[in-house]
Tab-separated table of C-alpha atoms and ligand atoms in Angstrom:
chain	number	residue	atom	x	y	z
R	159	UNK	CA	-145.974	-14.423	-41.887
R	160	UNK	CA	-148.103	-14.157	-38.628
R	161	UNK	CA	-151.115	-14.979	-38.304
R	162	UNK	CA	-153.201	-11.351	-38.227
R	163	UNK	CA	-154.540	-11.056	-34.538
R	164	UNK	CA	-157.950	-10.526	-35.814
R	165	UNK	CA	-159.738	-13.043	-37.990
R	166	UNK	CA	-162.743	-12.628	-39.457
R	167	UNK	CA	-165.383	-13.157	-37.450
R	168	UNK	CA	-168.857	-15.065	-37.800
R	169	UNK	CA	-169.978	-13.270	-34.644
R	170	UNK	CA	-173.407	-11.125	-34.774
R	171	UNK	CA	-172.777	-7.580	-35.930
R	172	UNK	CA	-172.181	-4.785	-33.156
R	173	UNK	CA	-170.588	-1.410	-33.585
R	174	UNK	CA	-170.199	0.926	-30.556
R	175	UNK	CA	-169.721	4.854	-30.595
R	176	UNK	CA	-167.705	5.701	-27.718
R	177	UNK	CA	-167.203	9.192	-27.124
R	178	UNK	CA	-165.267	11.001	-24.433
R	179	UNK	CA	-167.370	13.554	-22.740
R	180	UNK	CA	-164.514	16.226	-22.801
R	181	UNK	CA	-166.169	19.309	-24.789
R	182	UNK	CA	-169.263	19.347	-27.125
R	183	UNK	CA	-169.089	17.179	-30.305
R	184	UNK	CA	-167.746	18.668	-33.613
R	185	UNK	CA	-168.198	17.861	-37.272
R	186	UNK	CA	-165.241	15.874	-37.267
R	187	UNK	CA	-167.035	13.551	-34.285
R	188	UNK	CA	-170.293	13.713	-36.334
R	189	UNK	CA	-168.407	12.287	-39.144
R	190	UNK	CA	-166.766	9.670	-37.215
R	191	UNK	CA	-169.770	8.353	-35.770
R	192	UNK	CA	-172.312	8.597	-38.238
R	193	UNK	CA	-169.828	6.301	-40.011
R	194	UNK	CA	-169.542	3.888	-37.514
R	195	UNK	CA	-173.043	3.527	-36.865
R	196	UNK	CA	-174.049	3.056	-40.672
R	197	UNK	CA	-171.766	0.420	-40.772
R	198	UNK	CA	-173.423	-1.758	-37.876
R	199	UNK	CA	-176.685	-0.692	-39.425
R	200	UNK	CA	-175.617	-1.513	-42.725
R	201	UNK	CA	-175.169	-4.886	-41.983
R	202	UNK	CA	-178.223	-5.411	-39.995
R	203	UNK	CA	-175.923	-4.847	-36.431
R	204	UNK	CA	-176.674	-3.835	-33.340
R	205	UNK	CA	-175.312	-0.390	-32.197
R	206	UNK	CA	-173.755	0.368	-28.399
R	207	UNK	CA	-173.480	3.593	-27.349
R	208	UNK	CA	-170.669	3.697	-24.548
R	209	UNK	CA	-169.459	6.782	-22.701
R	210	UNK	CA	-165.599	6.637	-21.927
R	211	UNK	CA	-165.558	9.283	-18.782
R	212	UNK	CA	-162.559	8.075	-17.147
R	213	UNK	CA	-160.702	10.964	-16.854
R	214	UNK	CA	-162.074	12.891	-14.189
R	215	UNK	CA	-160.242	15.814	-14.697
R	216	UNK	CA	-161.360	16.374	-18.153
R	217	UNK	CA	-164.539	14.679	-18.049
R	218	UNK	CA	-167.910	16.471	-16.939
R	219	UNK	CA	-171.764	15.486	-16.992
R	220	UNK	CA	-173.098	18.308	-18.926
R	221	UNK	CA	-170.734	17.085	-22.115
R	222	UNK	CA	-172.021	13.499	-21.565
R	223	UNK	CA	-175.925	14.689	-21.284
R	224	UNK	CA	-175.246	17.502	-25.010
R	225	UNK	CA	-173.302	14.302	-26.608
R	226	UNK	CA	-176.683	11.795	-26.397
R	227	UNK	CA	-178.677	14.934	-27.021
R	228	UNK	CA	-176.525	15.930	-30.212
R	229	UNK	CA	-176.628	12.366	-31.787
R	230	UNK	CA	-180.246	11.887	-31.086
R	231	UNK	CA	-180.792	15.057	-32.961
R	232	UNK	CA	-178.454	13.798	-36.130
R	233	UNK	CA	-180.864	10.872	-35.999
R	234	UNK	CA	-178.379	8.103	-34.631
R	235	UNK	CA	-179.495	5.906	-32.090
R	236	UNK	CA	-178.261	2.732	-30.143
R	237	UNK	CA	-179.336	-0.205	-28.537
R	238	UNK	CA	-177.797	0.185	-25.415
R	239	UNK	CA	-176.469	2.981	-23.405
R	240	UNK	CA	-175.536	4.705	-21.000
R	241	UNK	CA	-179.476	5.177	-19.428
R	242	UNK	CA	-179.340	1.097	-19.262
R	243	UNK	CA	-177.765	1.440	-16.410
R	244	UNK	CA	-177.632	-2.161	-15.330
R	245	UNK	CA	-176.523	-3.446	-19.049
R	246	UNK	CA	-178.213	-5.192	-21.104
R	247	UNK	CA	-178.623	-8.903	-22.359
R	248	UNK	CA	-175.893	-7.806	-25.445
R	249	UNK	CA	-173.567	-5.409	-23.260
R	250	UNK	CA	-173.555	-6.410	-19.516
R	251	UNK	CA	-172.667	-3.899	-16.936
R	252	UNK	CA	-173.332	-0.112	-17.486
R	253	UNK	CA	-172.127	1.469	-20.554
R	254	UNK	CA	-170.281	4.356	-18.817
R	255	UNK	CA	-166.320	3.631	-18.202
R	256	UNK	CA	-166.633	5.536	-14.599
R	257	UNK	CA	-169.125	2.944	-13.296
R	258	UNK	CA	-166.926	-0.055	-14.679
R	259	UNK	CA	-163.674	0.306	-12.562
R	260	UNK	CA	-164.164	-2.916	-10.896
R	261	UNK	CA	-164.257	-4.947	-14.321
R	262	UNK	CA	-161.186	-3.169	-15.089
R	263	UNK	CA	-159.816	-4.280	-11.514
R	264	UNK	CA	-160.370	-7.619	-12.266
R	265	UNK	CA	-158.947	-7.498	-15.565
R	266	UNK	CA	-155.378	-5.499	-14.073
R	267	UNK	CA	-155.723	-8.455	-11.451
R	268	UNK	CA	-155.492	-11.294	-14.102
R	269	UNK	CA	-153.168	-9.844	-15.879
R	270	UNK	CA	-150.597	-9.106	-12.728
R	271	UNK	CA	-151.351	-12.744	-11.936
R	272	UNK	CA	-150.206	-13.725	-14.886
R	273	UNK	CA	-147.357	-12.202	-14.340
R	274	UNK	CA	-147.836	-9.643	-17.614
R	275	UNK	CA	-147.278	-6.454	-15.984
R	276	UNK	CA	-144.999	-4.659	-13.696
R	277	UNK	CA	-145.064	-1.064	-11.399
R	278	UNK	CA	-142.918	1.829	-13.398
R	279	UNK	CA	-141.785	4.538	-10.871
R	280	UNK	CA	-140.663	7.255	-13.211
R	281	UNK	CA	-142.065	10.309	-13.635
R	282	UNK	CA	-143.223	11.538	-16.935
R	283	UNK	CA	-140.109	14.209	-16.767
R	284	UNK	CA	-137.989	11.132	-16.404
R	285	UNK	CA	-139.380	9.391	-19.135
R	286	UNK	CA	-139.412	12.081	-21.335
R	287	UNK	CA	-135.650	12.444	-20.836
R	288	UNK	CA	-134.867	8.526	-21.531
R	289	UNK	CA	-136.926	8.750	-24.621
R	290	UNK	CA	-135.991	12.505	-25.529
R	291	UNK	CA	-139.581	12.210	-26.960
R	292	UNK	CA	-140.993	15.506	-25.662
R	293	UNK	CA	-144.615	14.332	-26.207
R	294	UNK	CA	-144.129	11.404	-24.821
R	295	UNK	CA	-147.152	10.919	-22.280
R	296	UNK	CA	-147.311	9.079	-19.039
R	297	UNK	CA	-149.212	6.090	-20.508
R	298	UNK	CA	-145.988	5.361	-22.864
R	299	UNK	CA	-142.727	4.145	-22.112
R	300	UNK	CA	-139.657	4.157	-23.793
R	301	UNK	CA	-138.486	0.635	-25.108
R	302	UNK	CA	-135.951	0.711	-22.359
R	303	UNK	CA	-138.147	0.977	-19.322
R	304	UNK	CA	-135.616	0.974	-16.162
R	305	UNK	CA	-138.305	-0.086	-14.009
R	306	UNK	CA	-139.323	-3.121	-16.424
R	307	UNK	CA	-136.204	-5.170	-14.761
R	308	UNK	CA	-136.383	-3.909	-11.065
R	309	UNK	CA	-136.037	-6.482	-8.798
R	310	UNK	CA	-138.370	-7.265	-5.788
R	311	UNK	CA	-135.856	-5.665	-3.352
R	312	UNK	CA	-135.702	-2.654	-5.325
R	313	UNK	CA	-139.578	-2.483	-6.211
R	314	UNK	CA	-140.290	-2.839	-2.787
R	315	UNK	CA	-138.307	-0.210	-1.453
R	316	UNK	CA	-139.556	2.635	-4.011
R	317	UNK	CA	-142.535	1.398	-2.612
R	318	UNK	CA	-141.728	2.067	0.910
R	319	UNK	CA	-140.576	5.225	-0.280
R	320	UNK	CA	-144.171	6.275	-1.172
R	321	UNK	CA	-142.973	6.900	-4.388
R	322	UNK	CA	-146.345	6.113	-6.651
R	323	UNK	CA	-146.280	3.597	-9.218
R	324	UNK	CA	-148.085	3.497	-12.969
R	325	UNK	CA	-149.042	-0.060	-14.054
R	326	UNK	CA	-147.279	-0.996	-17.487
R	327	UNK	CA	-148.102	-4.077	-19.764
R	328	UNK	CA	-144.891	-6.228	-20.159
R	329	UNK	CA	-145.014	-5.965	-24.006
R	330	UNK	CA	-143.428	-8.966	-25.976
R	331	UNK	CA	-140.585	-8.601	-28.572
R	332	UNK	CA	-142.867	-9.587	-31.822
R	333	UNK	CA	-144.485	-7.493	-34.084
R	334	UNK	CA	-148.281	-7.264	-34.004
R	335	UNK	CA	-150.332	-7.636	-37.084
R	336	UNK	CA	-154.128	-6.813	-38.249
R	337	UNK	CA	-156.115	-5.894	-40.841
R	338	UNK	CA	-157.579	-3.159	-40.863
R	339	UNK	CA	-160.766	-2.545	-43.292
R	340	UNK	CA	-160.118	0.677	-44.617
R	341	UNK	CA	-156.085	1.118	-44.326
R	342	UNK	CA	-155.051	-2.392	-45.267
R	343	UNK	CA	-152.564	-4.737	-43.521
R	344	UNK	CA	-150.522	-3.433	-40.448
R	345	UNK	CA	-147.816	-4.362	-39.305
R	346	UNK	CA	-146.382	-2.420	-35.612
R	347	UNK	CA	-142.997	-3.340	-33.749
R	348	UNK	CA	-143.392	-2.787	-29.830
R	349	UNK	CA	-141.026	0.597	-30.685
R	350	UNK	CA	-143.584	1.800	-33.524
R	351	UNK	CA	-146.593	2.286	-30.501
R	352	UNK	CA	-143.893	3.240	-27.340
R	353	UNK	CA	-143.164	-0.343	-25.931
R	354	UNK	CA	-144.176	-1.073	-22.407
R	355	UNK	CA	-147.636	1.245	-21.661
R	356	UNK	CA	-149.656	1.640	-19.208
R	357	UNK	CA	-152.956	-0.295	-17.882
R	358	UNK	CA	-153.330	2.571	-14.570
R	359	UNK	CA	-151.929	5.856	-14.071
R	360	UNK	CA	-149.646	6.507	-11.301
R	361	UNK	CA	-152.764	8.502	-10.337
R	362	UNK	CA	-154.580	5.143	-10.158
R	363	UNK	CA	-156.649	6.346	-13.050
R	364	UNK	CA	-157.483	3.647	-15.686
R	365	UNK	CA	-155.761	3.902	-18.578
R	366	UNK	CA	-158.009	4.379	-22.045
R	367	UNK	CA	-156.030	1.348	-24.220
R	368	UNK	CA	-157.073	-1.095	-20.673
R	369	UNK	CA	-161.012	0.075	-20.693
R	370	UNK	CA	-160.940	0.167	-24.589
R	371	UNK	CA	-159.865	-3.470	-25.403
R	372	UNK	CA	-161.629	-4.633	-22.182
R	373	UNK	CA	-164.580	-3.347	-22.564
R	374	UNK	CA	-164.531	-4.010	-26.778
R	375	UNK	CA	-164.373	-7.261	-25.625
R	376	UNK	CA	-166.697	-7.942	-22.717
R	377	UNK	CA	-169.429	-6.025	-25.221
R	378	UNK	CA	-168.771	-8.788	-27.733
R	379	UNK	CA	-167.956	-5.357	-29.845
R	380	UNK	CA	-167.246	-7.009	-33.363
R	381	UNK	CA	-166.289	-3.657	-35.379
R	382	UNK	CA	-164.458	-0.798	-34.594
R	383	UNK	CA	-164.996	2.193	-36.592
R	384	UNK	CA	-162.884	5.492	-35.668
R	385	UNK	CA	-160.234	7.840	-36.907
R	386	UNK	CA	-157.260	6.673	-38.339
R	387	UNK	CA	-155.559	8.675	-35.756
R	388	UNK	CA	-156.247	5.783	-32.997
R	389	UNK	CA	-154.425	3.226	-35.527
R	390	UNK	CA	-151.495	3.357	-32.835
R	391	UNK	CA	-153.419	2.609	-30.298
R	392	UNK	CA	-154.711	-0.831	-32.078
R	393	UNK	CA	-152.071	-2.878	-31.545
R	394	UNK	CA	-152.346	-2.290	-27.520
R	395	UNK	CA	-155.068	-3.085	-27.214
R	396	UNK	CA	-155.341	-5.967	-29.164
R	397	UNK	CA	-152.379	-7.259	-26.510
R	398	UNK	CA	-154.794	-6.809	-23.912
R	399	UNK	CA	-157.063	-8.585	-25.506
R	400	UNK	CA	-155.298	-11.196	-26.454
R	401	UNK	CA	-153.651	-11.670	-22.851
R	402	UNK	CA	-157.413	-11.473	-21.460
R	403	UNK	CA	-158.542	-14.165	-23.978
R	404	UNK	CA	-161.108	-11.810	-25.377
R	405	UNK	CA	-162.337	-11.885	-29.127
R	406	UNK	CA	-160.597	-8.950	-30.834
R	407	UNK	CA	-163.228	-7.015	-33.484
R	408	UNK	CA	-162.249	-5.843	-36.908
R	409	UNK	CA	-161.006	-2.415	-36.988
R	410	UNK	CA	-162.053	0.330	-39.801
R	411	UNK	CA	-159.854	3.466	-39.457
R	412	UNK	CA	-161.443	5.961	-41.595
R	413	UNK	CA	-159.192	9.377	-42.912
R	414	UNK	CA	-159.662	12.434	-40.572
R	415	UNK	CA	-161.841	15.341	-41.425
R	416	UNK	CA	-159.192	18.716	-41.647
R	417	UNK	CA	-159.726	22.754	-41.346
R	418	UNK	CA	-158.527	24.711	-44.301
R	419	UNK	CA	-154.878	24.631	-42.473
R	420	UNK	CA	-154.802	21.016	-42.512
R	421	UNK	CA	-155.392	21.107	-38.849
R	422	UNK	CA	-157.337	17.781	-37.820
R	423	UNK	CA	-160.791	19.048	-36.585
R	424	UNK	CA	-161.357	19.346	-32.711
R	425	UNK	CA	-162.597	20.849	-29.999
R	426	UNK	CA	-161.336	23.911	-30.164
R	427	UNK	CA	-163.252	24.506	-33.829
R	428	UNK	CA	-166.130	25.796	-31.945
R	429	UNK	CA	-167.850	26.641	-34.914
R	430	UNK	CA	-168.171	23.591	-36.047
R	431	UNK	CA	-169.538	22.235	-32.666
R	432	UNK	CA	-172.935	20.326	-33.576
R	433	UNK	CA	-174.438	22.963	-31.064
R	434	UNK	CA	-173.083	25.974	-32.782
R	435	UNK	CA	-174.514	24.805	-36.437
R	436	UNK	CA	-177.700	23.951	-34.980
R	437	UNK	CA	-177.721	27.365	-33.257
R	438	UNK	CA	-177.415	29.045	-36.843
R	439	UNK	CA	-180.057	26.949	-37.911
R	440	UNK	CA	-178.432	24.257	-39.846
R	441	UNK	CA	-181.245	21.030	-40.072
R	442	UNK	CA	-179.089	17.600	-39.154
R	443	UNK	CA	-180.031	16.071	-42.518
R	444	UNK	CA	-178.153	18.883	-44.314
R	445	UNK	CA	-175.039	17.999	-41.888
R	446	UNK	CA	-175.465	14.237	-42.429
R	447	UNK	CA	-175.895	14.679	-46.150
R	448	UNK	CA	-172.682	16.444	-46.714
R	449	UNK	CA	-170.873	13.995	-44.862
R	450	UNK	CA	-172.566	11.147	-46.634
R	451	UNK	CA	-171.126	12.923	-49.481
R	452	UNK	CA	-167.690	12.817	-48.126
R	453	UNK	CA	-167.636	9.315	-47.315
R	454	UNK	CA	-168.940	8.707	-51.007
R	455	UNK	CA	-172.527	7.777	-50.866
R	456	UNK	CA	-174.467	10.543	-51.293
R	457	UNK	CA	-172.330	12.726	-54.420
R	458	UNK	CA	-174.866	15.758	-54.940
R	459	UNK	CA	-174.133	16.143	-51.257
R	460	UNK	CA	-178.001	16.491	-50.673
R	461	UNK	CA	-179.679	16.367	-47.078
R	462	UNK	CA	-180.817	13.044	-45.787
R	463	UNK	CA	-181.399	10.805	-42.774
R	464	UNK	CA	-179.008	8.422	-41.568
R	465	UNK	CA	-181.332	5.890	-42.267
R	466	UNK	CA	-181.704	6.800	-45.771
R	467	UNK	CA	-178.405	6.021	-46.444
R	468	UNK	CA	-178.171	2.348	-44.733
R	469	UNK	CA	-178.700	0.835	-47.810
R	470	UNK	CA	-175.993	2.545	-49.507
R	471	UNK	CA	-173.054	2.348	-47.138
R	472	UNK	CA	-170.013	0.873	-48.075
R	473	UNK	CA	-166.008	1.362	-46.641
R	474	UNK	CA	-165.338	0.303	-50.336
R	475	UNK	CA	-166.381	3.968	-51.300
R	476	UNK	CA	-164.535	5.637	-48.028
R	477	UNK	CA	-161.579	8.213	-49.470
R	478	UNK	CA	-158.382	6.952	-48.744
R	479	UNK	CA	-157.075	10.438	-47.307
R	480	UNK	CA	-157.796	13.203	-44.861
R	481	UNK	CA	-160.217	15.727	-46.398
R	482	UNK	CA	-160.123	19.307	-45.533
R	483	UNK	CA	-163.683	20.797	-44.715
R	484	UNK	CA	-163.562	24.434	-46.205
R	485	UNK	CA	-165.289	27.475	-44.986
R	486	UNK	CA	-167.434	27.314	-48.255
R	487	UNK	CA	-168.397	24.056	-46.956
R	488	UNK	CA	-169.471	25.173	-43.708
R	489	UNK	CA	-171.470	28.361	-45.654
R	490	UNK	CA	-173.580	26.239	-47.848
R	491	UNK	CA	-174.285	24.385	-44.631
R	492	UNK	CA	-175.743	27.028	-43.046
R	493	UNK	CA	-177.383	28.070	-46.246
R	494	UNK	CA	-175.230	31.364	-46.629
R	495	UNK	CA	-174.884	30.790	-50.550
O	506	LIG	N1	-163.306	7.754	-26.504
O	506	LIG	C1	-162.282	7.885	-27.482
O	506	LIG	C2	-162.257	9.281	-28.021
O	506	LIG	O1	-163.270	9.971	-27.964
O	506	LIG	C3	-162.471	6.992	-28.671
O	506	LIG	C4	-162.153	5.628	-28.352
O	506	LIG	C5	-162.245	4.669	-29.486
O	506	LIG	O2	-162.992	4.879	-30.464
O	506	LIG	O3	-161.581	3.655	-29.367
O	506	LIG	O4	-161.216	9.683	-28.503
């Protein structure tokens, strides 16, 4: 049995929340983060708030500015963020991913040096046929990469060409195990998260799993808390990690909060938006309260303050499963019966 790539850790507590300015924040968001930061708190930790805006396309100020303003107003807080715009003795450098590209240029450097990475030509069409995955993004690669055994010669004359290259991680051929505190031991083969994947776009864009695990790790980030629908992404970047010599934190993934379909909550549930329940009036405790009573802590459901319920935390009491948040829910939240 391998050793699990994160041990436990004797480091101070810190959490981070680390949300993606890409459209207002939701109930399911809400729950992840209230979780995450009653965690750190719960264990006397320190809290980072860090805002991961490296997509340009998608990302846009006025969602970063209603993000801070919406978890102020659910009574979270943090001990750095993104206003510390120099960083902070705990999390140097500023705690927005758009300001940070040159620690993630020195980190793409070290690794290339290293001899970890290679460029990968094809487009996502093309890699969409060799993996006849139609989902398949740009940021994975098949197992079979063609470009993974180019050699110079060839490299450099797609280069030539202008053709544009995307940065993958040369993945090794071993299976990559953690624990994880709410899901148990994990076990992922290179083929179970996509092989080879990208650290930059062929866009030049930074690629989320290369800022993640860097930045985790520069932070001195020791938990992870998120939805359990990032437990693919784990693995990755606890290979970058690893490759960058960076202490890897644990990792919580908590179930995902569901419509009445079974649809995982998101942005397109506008009406459950934080903005859109406070618009009908809904007071935060009443939200934070009925999540607190989905996570286990707080059964009668009733409203309370974050704080309120520091003392009280525990994963241990975390369901095990997605839970579906019904429209009866959402009425006695905004107090229609
Ligand atoms: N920023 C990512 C998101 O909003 C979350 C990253 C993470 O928690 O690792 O999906």
């Amino acid at each position: 049995m391998t050793r699990p790539e994160n041990t436990p850790s004797t480091r101070p507590v810190v959490g981070r929340l680390a949300p993606s300015p890409t459209g207002l924040l939701h109930l399911g968001n809400a729950w992840a983060f209230l979780l995450a930061w009653l965690s750190a708190r719960s264990q006397g930790g320190r809290v980072l708030l860090r805002m991961e805006d490296l997509d340009p396309q998608r990302s846009r100020r006025a969602f970063a500015d209603a993000i801070l303003q919406d978890l102020a107003w659910l009574g979270l807080d943090w001990d750095a963020g993104p206003d510390n715009a120099g960083g902070t003795e705990v999390a140097p450098g500023p705690l927005v991913q758009s300001r940070r590209g040159h620690i993630y240029a020195g980190a793409i450097t070290r690794l290339e040096a290293a001899g970890l990475t290679y460029p990968c030509f094809c487009s996502r069409k093309e890699l969409r046929q060799l993996a006849s995955a139609p989902n398949l993004g740009e940021e994975e690669a098949p197992r079979a990469d063609p470009c993974r055994n180019l050699d110079t010669a060839e490299r450099e004359s797609l280069l030539a060409a202008g053709r544009h290259a995307a940065l993958r991680l040369r993945c090794p051929d071993e299976a990559i195990t953690f624990d994880d505190a709410v899901m148990g031991p994990q076990r992922f083969a290179p083929g179970d998260f996509g092989g080879d994947f990208a650290l930059r776009r062929s866009d030049g864009v930074v690629a989320y799993q290369l800022a993640v695990a860097v930045d985790d790790g520069i932070m001195g980030v020791t938990e992870v808390v998120r939805g359990r629908d990032l437990l693919p992404s784990t693995p990755r970047q606890l290979l970058v990690m690893r490759f960058l010599g960076l202490a890897a934190p644990r990792y919580a993934h908590i179930p995902l909060l569901l419509d009445a379909d079974g649809e995982r909550l998101a942005k397109r549930h506008a009406s459950l938006s934080l903005a859109t329940l406070r618009a009908r009036g809904v007071e935060p405790a009443r939200i934070v309260g009925y999540l607190a009573g989905l996570a286990g802590i707080n059964p009668a459901g009733s409203p309370a303050h974050p704080r309120e319920l520091v003392g009280r935390f525990s994963l241990k009491a975390l369901p095990r499963t997605d839970m579906r948040v019904m429209e009866d829910d959402v009425a006695r939240l905004v107090g229609e019966h």
